[in-house]
Short mmCIF file of C-alpha atoms and ligand atoms in Angstrom, two decimals:
data_model
loop_
_atom_site.label_atom_id
_atom_site.label_comp_id
_atom_site.label_asym_id
_atom_site.label_seq_id
_atom_site.Cartn_x
_atom_site.Cartn_y
_atom_site.Cartn_z
CA THR V 1 16.26 -129.21 174.59
CA ASN V 2 13.02 -130.71 173.16
CA ASN V 3 10.74 -133.89 172.55
CA VAL V 4 11.84 -134.33 168.30
CA GLN V 5 12.25 -138.39 168.55
CA LEU V 6 14.09 -138.58 164.75
CA PHE V 7 17.79 -136.65 167.72
CA SER V 8 16.32 -138.47 170.35
CA PRO V 9 18.90 -141.31 171.63
CA PHE V 10 17.79 -145.00 171.43
CA THR V 11 20.11 -147.92 173.00
CA LEU V 12 19.85 -151.39 172.43
CA ARG V 13 21.52 -153.73 175.35
CA ALA V 14 24.47 -151.88 176.47
CA LEU V 15 24.65 -149.79 172.35
CA THR V 16 23.24 -146.25 172.60
CA PHE V 17 22.77 -144.58 169.57
CA LYS V 18 23.00 -140.77 169.14
CA ASN V 19 19.79 -140.59 166.86
CA ARG V 20 17.35 -142.55 164.66
CA MET V 21 19.24 -142.02 161.68
CA VAL V 22 20.83 -144.58 159.56
CA MET V 23 22.26 -144.55 156.98
CA SER V 24 21.82 -147.91 154.71
CA PRO V 25 24.10 -150.41 153.65
CA MET V 26 24.51 -149.52 149.60
CA CYS V 27 27.01 -151.53 147.95
CA GLN V 28 29.39 -149.80 146.26
CA TYR V 29 30.92 -151.93 143.62
CA SER V 30 34.75 -150.71 143.92
CA ALA V 31 36.94 -152.83 146.52
CA VAL V 32 38.93 -155.94 144.47
CA ASP V 33 39.21 -159.05 146.27
CA GLY V 34 36.54 -158.58 148.92
CA PHE V 35 39.20 -155.46 150.36
CA ALA V 36 38.01 -151.38 151.37
CA ASN V 37 40.12 -149.38 149.88
CA ASN V 38 40.07 -145.30 150.42
CA TRP V 39 36.00 -145.25 148.32
CA HIS V 40 34.86 -146.99 150.90
CA LEU V 41 36.86 -144.95 154.01
CA VAL V 42 35.59 -141.50 152.72
CA HIS V 43 31.69 -142.74 151.40
CA LEU V 44 31.17 -144.13 154.96
CA GLY V 45 32.62 -141.51 156.32
CA SER V 46 31.56 -139.02 154.86
CA ARG V 47 27.99 -139.87 156.30
CA ALA V 48 30.08 -140.11 159.83
CA VAL V 49 30.77 -136.65 159.58
CA GLY V 50 27.40 -135.87 158.58
CA GLY V 51 25.70 -136.66 162.01
CA ALA V 52 24.11 -139.97 161.47
CA ALA V 53 23.75 -141.85 164.49
CA LEU V 54 24.67 -146.23 162.64
CA ILE V 55 26.80 -146.11 159.61
CA MET V 56 25.71 -149.43 157.96
CA GLN V 57 28.62 -150.62 155.88
CA GLU V 58 26.31 -152.14 151.98
CA ALA V 59 26.06 -156.86 151.98
CA THR V 60 29.58 -157.34 152.89
CA ALA V 61 30.47 -161.59 151.53
CA VAL V 62 31.04 -163.86 153.86
CA SER V 63 32.67 -165.81 151.13
CA PRO V 64 34.27 -165.49 148.03
CA GLU V 65 30.76 -166.59 145.86
CA GLY V 66 28.22 -165.03 148.49
CA ARG V 67 29.84 -161.22 146.54
CA ILE V 68 26.96 -160.06 144.68
CA SER V 69 29.59 -158.90 142.00
CA ALA V 70 33.23 -158.85 141.66
CA GLY V 71 33.95 -155.83 143.11
CA ASP V 72 31.59 -155.68 146.95
CA LEU V 73 32.56 -156.05 150.02
CA GLY V 74 33.90 -159.35 151.34
CA ILE V 75 35.22 -160.54 155.25
CA TRP V 76 36.06 -164.01 154.14
CA LYS V 77 39.87 -163.67 155.12
CA ASP V 78 41.93 -161.92 158.82
CA GLU V 79 43.94 -159.58 156.04
CA HIS V 80 40.78 -157.70 154.87
CA ILE V 81 40.22 -156.69 159.22
CA GLU V 82 42.37 -153.52 158.10
CA LYS V 83 41.25 -151.56 156.19
CA PHE V 84 37.96 -152.09 157.72
CA ARG V 85 40.03 -150.88 161.36
CA GLU V 86 40.51 -148.35 159.85
CA ILE V 87 36.75 -147.67 158.80
CA CYS V 88 35.17 -148.38 162.06
CA THR V 89 38.20 -146.11 164.58
CA PHE V 90 37.02 -143.10 161.20
CA ILE V 91 33.39 -143.56 161.92
CA ASN V 92 33.31 -144.00 165.53
CA ASP V 93 35.20 -141.11 166.66
CA GLN V 94 32.69 -138.81 164.73
CA GLY V 95 30.05 -140.67 167.71
CA SER V 96 29.00 -142.61 164.85
CA VAL V 97 28.45 -146.11 165.85
CA ALA V 98 29.63 -148.77 161.82
CA GLY V 99 27.55 -151.48 161.53
CA ILE V 100 27.95 -154.06 158.76
CA GLN V 101 25.74 -156.24 156.34
CA LEU V 102 26.59 -159.68 156.83
CA ALA V 103 26.03 -161.82 153.34
CA HIS V 104 25.15 -164.26 150.50
CA ALA V 105 24.66 -163.55 147.18
CA GLY V 106 23.20 -167.38 146.46
CA ARG V 107 21.76 -167.37 143.21
CA LYS V 108 21.76 -163.16 142.85
CA ALA V 109 25.84 -163.84 142.21
CA SER V 110 27.97 -163.72 139.42
CA PHE V 111 26.67 -160.07 138.35
CA MET V 112 28.17 -157.21 136.64
CA PRO V 113 28.38 -153.83 138.54
CA PRO V 114 25.13 -151.73 137.83
CA TRP V 115 26.61 -149.35 135.46
CA GLU V 116 28.12 -151.94 133.25
CA GLY V 117 23.93 -153.49 132.73
CA ASP V 118 23.51 -154.53 136.23
CA GLU V 119 22.92 -158.58 134.23
CA GLN V 120 24.85 -161.18 135.60
CA VAL V 121 28.00 -162.17 133.56
CA MET V 122 27.50 -166.07 131.71
CA SER V 123 31.51 -166.55 131.79
CA GLY V 124 34.93 -165.49 131.81
CA PRO V 125 36.09 -163.39 134.68
CA GLY V 126 33.68 -161.84 137.40
CA SER V 127 31.30 -164.95 136.95
CA TRP V 128 31.69 -168.05 139.33
CA GLN V 129 29.33 -171.16 140.28
CA THR V 130 26.15 -169.60 141.97
CA VAL V 131 24.72 -171.91 144.86
CA ALA V 132 20.98 -171.95 145.90
CA PRO V 133 17.80 -173.94 148.14
CA SER V 134 17.33 -174.79 144.66
CA PRO V 135 18.94 -175.28 141.71
CA LEU V 136 15.92 -172.29 139.95
CA PRO V 137 17.39 -169.43 138.81
CA PHE V 138 16.10 -165.50 139.48
CA LYS V 139 15.73 -165.45 135.46
CA PRO V 140 14.86 -167.09 132.20
CA GLN V 141 18.74 -166.94 130.66
CA HIS V 142 20.59 -166.53 134.31
CA LYS V 143 23.01 -169.41 135.86
CA THR V 144 21.39 -172.42 136.47
CA PRO V 145 22.36 -172.36 140.94
CA VAL V 146 23.84 -175.39 142.35
CA GLU V 147 21.54 -176.40 145.04
CA LEU V 148 23.41 -177.23 148.38
CA ASP V 149 23.75 -179.55 150.72
CA ASP V 150 23.60 -180.23 154.79
CA GLN V 151 26.87 -179.53 154.38
CA GLU V 152 27.45 -177.09 152.38
CA ILE V 153 24.28 -175.14 154.18
CA ALA V 154 26.62 -175.89 157.49
CA ARG V 155 29.35 -174.37 156.11
CA ILE V 156 28.05 -170.84 155.20
CA THR V 157 26.33 -171.25 158.48
CA THR V 158 29.99 -170.55 160.07
CA ASP V 159 30.98 -168.94 157.62
CA PHE V 160 29.02 -166.37 158.64
CA VAL V 161 30.15 -166.67 162.24
CA ARG V 162 33.81 -165.89 161.12
CA ALA V 163 32.74 -162.91 159.40
CA ALA V 164 31.40 -161.85 162.29
CA GLU V 165 34.31 -162.56 164.71
CA ARG V 166 36.39 -160.97 162.25
CA ALA V 167 33.47 -157.16 162.18
CA LEU V 168 33.97 -157.39 166.02
CA ALA V 169 38.06 -157.56 164.93
CA ALA V 170 37.43 -154.53 162.99
CA GLY V 171 35.99 -152.66 165.77
CA PHE V 172 31.91 -152.08 163.75
CA ARG V 173 29.35 -153.05 166.79
CA VAL V 174 26.45 -153.78 165.01
CA ILE V 175 26.04 -156.83 163.02
CA GLU V 176 23.83 -156.60 160.26
CA ILE V 177 21.92 -160.64 158.71
CA HIS V 178 20.81 -159.55 154.93
CA ALA V 179 17.53 -161.99 154.84
CA ALA V 180 16.20 -159.44 152.19
CA HIS V 181 15.95 -158.85 148.71
CA GLY V 182 16.20 -162.26 147.09
CA TYR V 183 19.46 -162.77 148.40
CA LEU V 184 20.18 -166.48 149.70
CA VAL V 185 18.38 -166.75 152.54
CA HIS V 186 15.73 -164.25 151.01
CA GLN V 187 15.81 -167.14 148.80
CA PHE V 188 15.99 -169.71 151.86
CA LEU V 189 12.56 -168.10 153.30
CA SER V 190 10.65 -167.58 150.53
CA PRO V 191 8.10 -170.55 148.46
CA LEU V 192 9.29 -168.80 145.32
CA SER V 193 12.82 -169.85 145.37
CA ASN V 194 12.56 -172.90 148.16
CA LEU V 195 11.36 -175.93 146.47
CA ARG V 196 13.39 -177.68 149.11
CA LYS V 197 12.03 -181.20 150.85
CA ASP V 198 14.36 -181.17 153.39
CA ALA V 199 14.97 -180.39 156.84
CA TYR V 200 15.43 -176.42 154.81
CA GLY V 201 11.87 -176.34 152.61
CA GLY V 202 8.60 -177.17 152.68
CA SER V 203 6.54 -175.63 155.97
CA PHE V 204 7.08 -171.81 157.23
CA GLU V 205 9.41 -174.03 159.68
CA ASN V 206 11.71 -175.58 157.34
CA ARG V 207 12.09 -172.68 155.33
CA THR V 208 12.83 -169.95 158.08
CA ARG V 209 15.82 -172.88 159.53
CA PHE V 210 18.76 -171.51 158.11
CA LEU V 211 18.30 -167.36 159.25
CA LEU V 212 17.81 -168.71 162.46
CA GLN V 213 20.05 -171.36 162.88
CA ILE V 214 22.83 -168.63 161.34
CA VAL V 215 21.42 -165.81 163.89
CA HIS V 216 21.76 -168.26 167.53
CA ALA V 217 25.26 -169.44 165.76
CA VAL V 218 25.74 -165.44 165.34
CA ARG V 219 25.31 -165.45 168.86
CA GLN V 220 27.43 -167.53 170.61
CA VAL V 221 30.67 -165.55 169.10
CA TRP V 222 28.67 -161.32 169.60
CA PRO V 223 28.39 -159.97 172.53
CA GLU V 224 25.61 -160.45 174.90
CA GLY V 225 26.14 -156.31 175.21
CA LEU V 226 25.63 -155.58 170.58
CA PRO V 227 22.58 -155.31 169.00
CA LEU V 228 22.32 -158.15 166.32
CA PHE V 229 19.78 -157.00 163.44
CA VAL V 230 17.96 -158.41 160.69
CA ARG V 231 17.34 -156.91 157.15
CA ILE V 232 13.91 -159.23 155.49
CA SER V 233 12.09 -157.96 152.71
CA ALA V 234 8.54 -158.15 153.82
CA THR V 235 6.62 -159.56 150.91
CA ASP V 236 7.76 -160.90 148.25
CA TRP V 237 4.30 -159.17 146.13
CA THR V 238 2.55 -161.78 144.30
CA THR V 239 1.05 -163.93 145.34
CA GLY V 240 2.09 -167.61 146.87
CA GLY V 241 5.37 -165.97 147.82
CA TRP V 242 7.01 -164.45 150.63
CA ASP V 243 4.17 -161.99 152.40
CA LEU V 244 4.23 -160.13 156.34
CA GLU V 245 1.81 -162.23 157.87
CA GLN V 246 4.77 -164.69 157.94
CA SER V 247 6.87 -161.91 158.74
CA VAL V 248 5.28 -160.54 161.68
CA GLU V 249 6.08 -165.15 162.57
CA LEU V 250 9.01 -164.55 161.50
CA ALA V 251 10.08 -161.74 163.83
CA LYS V 252 8.41 -163.33 166.99
CA LEU V 253 11.21 -166.78 166.75
CA LEU V 254 13.83 -163.68 165.74
CA ARG V 255 13.23 -161.99 168.49
CA GLU V 256 14.30 -165.31 170.95
CA THR V 257 17.59 -166.62 169.20
CA GLY V 258 18.42 -163.06 169.47
CA THR V 259 18.12 -160.91 167.16
CA ASP V 260 17.07 -157.07 168.92
CA LEU V 261 15.70 -155.18 165.44
CA VAL V 262 14.42 -156.08 162.43
CA ASP V 263 15.49 -153.93 159.12
CA VAL V 264 12.19 -154.11 156.98
CA SER V 265 12.22 -153.68 153.29
CA SER V 266 10.95 -155.13 150.40
CA GLY V 267 10.47 -156.93 147.92
CA GLY V 268 13.94 -158.77 145.39
CA ASN V 269 13.21 -162.58 144.87
CA VAL V 270 11.71 -162.29 141.66
CA PRO V 271 11.95 -160.57 138.80
CA ASP V 272 8.51 -159.79 137.77
CA ALA V 273 6.87 -158.56 140.37
CA VAL V 274 5.02 -155.23 140.91
CA ILE V 275 6.23 -153.12 143.47
CA PRO V 276 4.51 -149.78 144.31
CA ALA V 277 7.24 -147.72 144.88
CA GLY V 278 7.18 -144.78 146.30
CA PRO V 279 7.14 -142.41 149.38
CA GLY V 280 7.54 -144.02 152.71
CA TYR V 281 5.81 -147.34 151.12
CA GLN V 282 7.62 -150.24 153.27
CA VAL V 283 7.57 -147.66 156.75
CA ASP V 284 3.26 -149.62 156.92
CA PHE V 285 5.49 -153.40 156.82
CA ALA V 286 8.13 -152.24 159.47
CA ALA V 287 5.18 -150.37 161.13
CA ALA V 288 2.20 -154.19 161.58
CA VAL V 289 5.93 -155.80 162.09
CA ARG V 290 6.77 -153.37 164.99
CA GLN V 291 2.70 -154.14 166.87
CA GLN V 292 2.18 -157.70 166.28
CA SER V 293 5.68 -158.74 167.34
CA GLY V 294 7.29 -156.74 169.71
CA MET V 295 10.45 -156.24 167.60
CA ALA V 296 11.63 -152.93 167.50
CA THR V 297 11.97 -151.78 163.25
CA GLY V 298 14.06 -150.14 160.87
CA ALA V 299 11.47 -147.92 158.12
CA VAL V 300 12.86 -147.70 154.67
CA GLY V 301 12.48 -146.33 151.48
CA ILE V 302 12.13 -142.88 150.36
CA ILE V 303 12.09 -141.12 153.11
CA THR V 304 13.27 -138.46 152.38
CA SER V 305 12.43 -135.49 154.61
CA ALA V 306 13.05 -134.71 157.98
CA GLY V 307 9.30 -134.10 158.61
CA GLN V 308 8.85 -137.22 157.01
CA ALA V 309 11.25 -139.53 159.19
CA GLU V 310 10.07 -137.50 162.56
CA GLU V 311 6.97 -138.54 161.56
CA ILE V 312 8.02 -142.34 161.13
CA LEU V 313 8.66 -142.29 164.44
CA VAL V 314 6.13 -139.82 165.98
CA SER V 315 3.33 -142.90 164.44
CA GLY V 316 4.91 -145.40 166.71
CA ARG V 317 5.83 -147.11 163.12
CA ALA V 318 9.92 -147.78 164.07
CA ASP V 319 11.83 -146.91 165.82
CA LEU V 320 14.69 -146.11 163.88
CA VAL V 321 14.70 -144.54 160.49
CA PHE V 322 16.98 -146.04 157.80
CA MET V 323 17.99 -143.61 154.75
CA GLY V 324 20.04 -144.75 151.40
CA ARG V 325 19.51 -142.54 148.60
CA GLU V 326 19.50 -139.15 150.17
CA MET V 327 22.34 -139.49 151.96
CA LEU V 328 23.91 -140.40 149.05
CA ARG V 329 23.19 -137.06 147.34
CA ASN V 330 23.33 -135.29 151.04
CA PRO V 331 25.90 -136.66 153.48
CA TYR V 332 25.09 -133.98 155.68
CA PHE V 333 21.53 -134.99 155.94
CA PRO V 334 20.63 -135.47 159.71
CA LEU V 335 22.88 -131.86 160.19
CA HIS V 336 19.87 -129.91 158.12
CA ALA V 337 17.75 -131.92 159.79
CA ALA V 338 18.17 -130.80 163.24
CA LYS V 339 18.26 -127.45 161.74
CA GLU V 340 14.85 -127.93 159.93
CA LEU V 341 13.11 -129.53 163.14
CA GLY V 342 15.11 -127.33 165.49
CA VAL V 343 17.20 -129.04 167.66
CA GLU V 344 20.63 -128.14 168.82
CA THR V 345 23.17 -130.56 167.62
CA PRO V 346 26.53 -130.05 168.10
CA TRP V 347 28.03 -129.92 164.74
CA PRO V 348 32.58 -131.27 164.74
CA ASP V 349 34.72 -128.92 165.60
CA GLN V 350 36.08 -128.37 161.90
CA TYR V 351 33.03 -127.36 160.87
CA LEU V 352 32.07 -124.42 163.90
CA ARG V 353 32.52 -121.86 161.18
CA ALA V 354 30.00 -123.44 158.91
CA LYS V 355 27.00 -123.71 161.40
CA ARG V 356 23.77 -122.28 161.24
C1 FNR A 401 20.97 -150.85 147.81
N1 FNR A 401 20.55 -150.84 148.18
C2 FNR A 401 20.51 -152.38 149.31
N2 FNR A 401 19.74 -152.95 150.61
C3 FNR A 401 20.71 -153.68 150.92
O1 FNR A 401 20.17 -154.22 152.33
N3 FNR A 401 22.08 -154.17 151.05
C4 FNR A 401 22.69 -153.65 150.18
O2 FNR A 401 24.77 -153.65 150.03
C5 FNR A 401 22.39 -152.53 149.49
N4 FNR A 401 23.36 -151.89 147.74
C6 FNR A 401 22.19 -150.64 147.31
C7 FNR A 401 23.39 -150.25 146.16
C8 FNR A 401 22.45 -148.82 146.41
C9 FNR A 401 23.54 -148.15 144.93
C10 FNR A 401 20.81 -148.32 146.26
C11 FNR A 401 20.53 -147.54 145.98
C12 FNR A 401 20.02 -149.53 147.22
C13 FNR A 401 18.98 -150.74 149.06
C14 FNR A 401 19.19 -149.56 150.09
O3 FNR A 401 19.45 -149.42 151.53
C15 FNR A 401 17.17 -148.79 150.16
O4 FNR A 401 16.75 -149.82 151.17
C16 FNR A 401 17.36 -148.96 149.58
O5 FNR A 401 18.06 -147.79 148.28
C17 FNR A 401 16.11 -147.63 149.60
O6 FNR A 401 16.12 -146.28 150.39
P1 FNR A 401 15.73 -145.18 149.92
O7 FNR A 401 17.28 -144.83 149.08
O8 FNR A 401 14.94 -145.08 149.15
O9 FNR A 401 16.89 -144.28 150.84
#
């Protein structure tokens, strides 16, 4: 009916997204022992009712110690699958795609939910030993993480694979490996958090080894027809850290390893970085990765209007637009965006009498 990019379908492998709007993964700190509950069903389900093409579930831990907080979702045991299956069925029944972000927090684990203070829990309930590529705390007052050995690195890789198998059984159709925001994989990528002298540290090739190993292993169990995303922080926003140039090189390697889209965020690995956050402030990173590596990209970060999202796509800076806080404010953002851009889009039958 039109050539509005925001409502054009997008195909990766054998999966077609009905439009370009993605609900960005957002921790809800509302799980117990990793289990999803009705909060997650309603939270994720209402954004599917609202018309987003892809609903990316929050950082979901591949092991208990990989949780950011004790309230994080987890997918480290088969018992977790049942509730996820209910959530995926609901999302998929709305014509949206259910996606899951698989995560390990590394040294930034054992935290409080933000509304309780956003600090590390140092002892008692919700406190556990953290792990990392190197024994460097994120902040001086934090726990010193235990340096992972080869065997533990192999085990965590396997944890990602088992998590992917469970995600498939639950009905998720997109996996996103969380390699951003200063969590475990990002800790390996950045020379500021990785001081290893072995095959996993030092050179660019060595620092990217852990992520590429995870993607390679997950690809063995994730169906050929389904897409795999990786979320990265394009820059640490500080000299001597991970940067855009390395992100572009990484994207080329990820492409060869079977990654279909890089979701381009930034920051989170060092506490003192100065980040010029403003409307669309990370979009140029997505554009650079897309143009220089040939990888499909997702743009994210203070994208709050239909016109802004449309412009990102029209200018060829990204293939998908991830939206976080705007989707929290307005679960029906995509339905409103259609109206605003003059696109005819289906509403849920149950809500048709409210359609304008
Ligand atoms: C986030 N963000 C986030 N990112 C991620 O990769 N995994 C996660 O689990 C979370 N959790 C999370 C919780 C909450 C409450 C917020 C607000 C954010 C970051 C989020 O996905 C997004 O990248 C940023 O919020 C920037 O996009 P917006 O919100 O400006 O559209």
